[in-house]
Every structure is written in C-alpha cells, then in structure tokens.
Amino acid sequence: MNSKHGKRIKTILTYGAILALGLAIGRLGMQAPQWFKSDYVEGNYQAYYPDATTKVVLYGTKTCPFCQKAREYLAQHNIAYADIDVNQPGQGQADYRGLGEKAVPVLLIGNRRITGFKQPVIEAALAQLKPQRAE
C-alpha cells in the first residue's frame, strides 16, 4: 500500500510540474513579441509637426498617468512640445489615428516615434536633435 501512495504522489507532482511549466511558457510566449520590438520607429514625421520650429509632439490623454509623466519630464527639461489630446476631435486626433497607434503616449521626436513613456529612449531621441558641435 505504501508504494501505491508513493507512486500516486509522484504522478501528481509530475503533472503539477508539467502544468506549471506549461503556464510559465505560455506567459513568456505572450511577452516574447515585445522582446524583439524596437524601442522606437524611425520615419519622416514632418507632416505631423504643427510648424517648422516644433521638434517634439506628444499625443496623449488627460487621464493617462504615463502621458502625465512624459509631460512632467518635458517640462522639467524645458523642452518645447506640441501637446495633442487624442480624445479631442480634430486634426490632432486624425493625425494620431494616421500613425496607426493604439496606445498613449506617443512621442514624435525628430525622426523617431516612441510609444509609451520610456525615459532612456526619449533622452536618446532628444540628444539626437541637438546640433553636433564641431571640435
């Protein structure tokens, strides 16, 4: 009787381990596309800038906490930007839809489109905007 119970416990533990492994693989599998996704998309976004002097555009909403973080970051660093509320009808909302994005914030910085508040990526894009000094 003792070996019968031991075998049963071993079988239950084996099935439990297989189930846990399957769940872990499934969870990681859902995140895998993000591992291969670039932090930004390069392109010609000139048509999305309201004028020739604007180099940063933020598409967001008033209620999005990550949009607010992006606004705070830009304000703290004295970076001029166009702030477009994608919930307001008009050209800004149409432009946002034209980008094909589904999330906010979306930042256009020079020739880079960044989805989400990714501070190191934003800093790198802003650094790219600064004119290089001759040495």
mmCIF file of N, CA, C and O in Angstrom, residues 28-40:
data_model
loop_
_atom_site.group_PDB
_atom_site.id
_atom_site.type_symbol
_atom_site.label_atom_id
_atom_site.label_comp_id
_atom_site.label_asym_id
_atom_site.label_seq_id
_atom_site.Cartn_x
_atom_site.Cartn_y
_atom_site.Cartn_z
ATOM 1 N N LEU A 28 5.407 33.551 -20.861
ATOM 2 C CA LEU A 28 6.584 34.094 -21.532
ATOM 3 C C LEU A 28 6.342 34.237 -23.028
ATOM 4 O O LEU A 28 6.798 35.194 -23.646
ATOM 5 N N GLY A 29 5.616 33.302 -23.598
ATOM 6 C CA GLY A 29 5.316 33.348 -25.032
ATOM 7 C C GLY A 29 4.512 34.575 -25.410
ATOM 8 O O GLY A 29 4.688 35.148 -26.478
ATOM 9 N N MET A 30 3.634 35.002 -24.519
ATOM 10 C CA MET A 30 2.834 36.190 -24.793
ATOM 11 C C MET A 30 3.688 37.455 -24.729
ATOM 12 O O MET A 30 3.388 38.447 -25.389
ATOM 13 N N GLN A 31 4.746 37.441 -23.955
ATOM 14 C CA GLN A 31 5.611 38.604 -23.824
ATOM 15 C C GLN A 31 6.728 38.625 -24.870
ATOM 16 O O GLN A 31 7.339 39.664 -25.088
ATOM 17 N N ALA A 32 6.977 37.512 -25.516
ATOM 18 C CA ALA A 32 8.094 37.396 -26.450
ATOM 19 C C ALA A 32 8.084 38.439 -27.564
ATOM 20 O O ALA A 32 9.146 38.989 -27.883
ATOM 21 N N PRO A 33 6.947 38.771 -28.180
ATOM 22 C CA PRO A 33 6.998 39.777 -29.246
ATOM 23 C C PRO A 33 7.574 41.115 -28.777
ATOM 24 O O PRO A 33 8.234 41.808 -29.551
ATOM 25 N N GLN A 34 7.365 41.484 -27.525
ATOM 26 C CA GLN A 34 7.900 42.734 -27.012
ATOM 27 C C GLN A 34 9.420 42.704 -26.912
ATOM 28 O O GLN A 34 10.066 43.740 -26.992
ATOM 29 N N TRP A 35 9.995 41.525 -26.754
ATOM 30 C CA TRP A 35 11.446 41.414 -26.653
ATOM 31 C C TRP A 35 12.119 41.797 -27.960
ATOM 32 O O TRP A 35 13.250 42.245 -27.974
ATOM 33 N N PHE A 36 11.429 41.574 -29.060
ATOM 34 C CA PHE A 36 12.012 41.811 -30.371
ATOM 35 C C PHE A 36 11.547 43.128 -30.981
ATOM 36 O O PHE A 36 11.976 43.488 -32.060
ATOM 37 N N LYS A 37 10.680 43.839 -30.275
ATOM 38 C CA LYS A 37 10.146 45.098 -30.772
ATOM 39 C C LYS A 37 11.152 46.206 -30.476
ATOM 40 O O LYS A 37 11.691 46.297 -29.382
ATOM 41 N N SER A 38 11.359 47.061 -31.457
ATOM 42 C CA SER A 38 12.269 48.186 -31.289
ATOM 43 C C SER A 38 11.681 49.195 -30.307
ATOM 44 O O SER A 38 10.471 49.305 -30.160
ATOM 45 N N ASP A 39 12.543 49.949 -29.649
ATOM 46 C CA ASP A 39 12.099 50.962 -28.699
ATOM 47 C C ASP A 39 11.445 52.149 -29.392
ATOM 48 O O ASP A 39 10.742 52.931 -28.771
ATOM 49 N N TYR A 40 11.729 52.307 -30.679
ATOM 50 C CA TYR A 40 11.155 53.409 -31.438
ATOM 51 C C TYR A 40 11.096 53.028 -32.911
ATOM 52 O O TYR A 40 11.719 52.057 -33.337
#
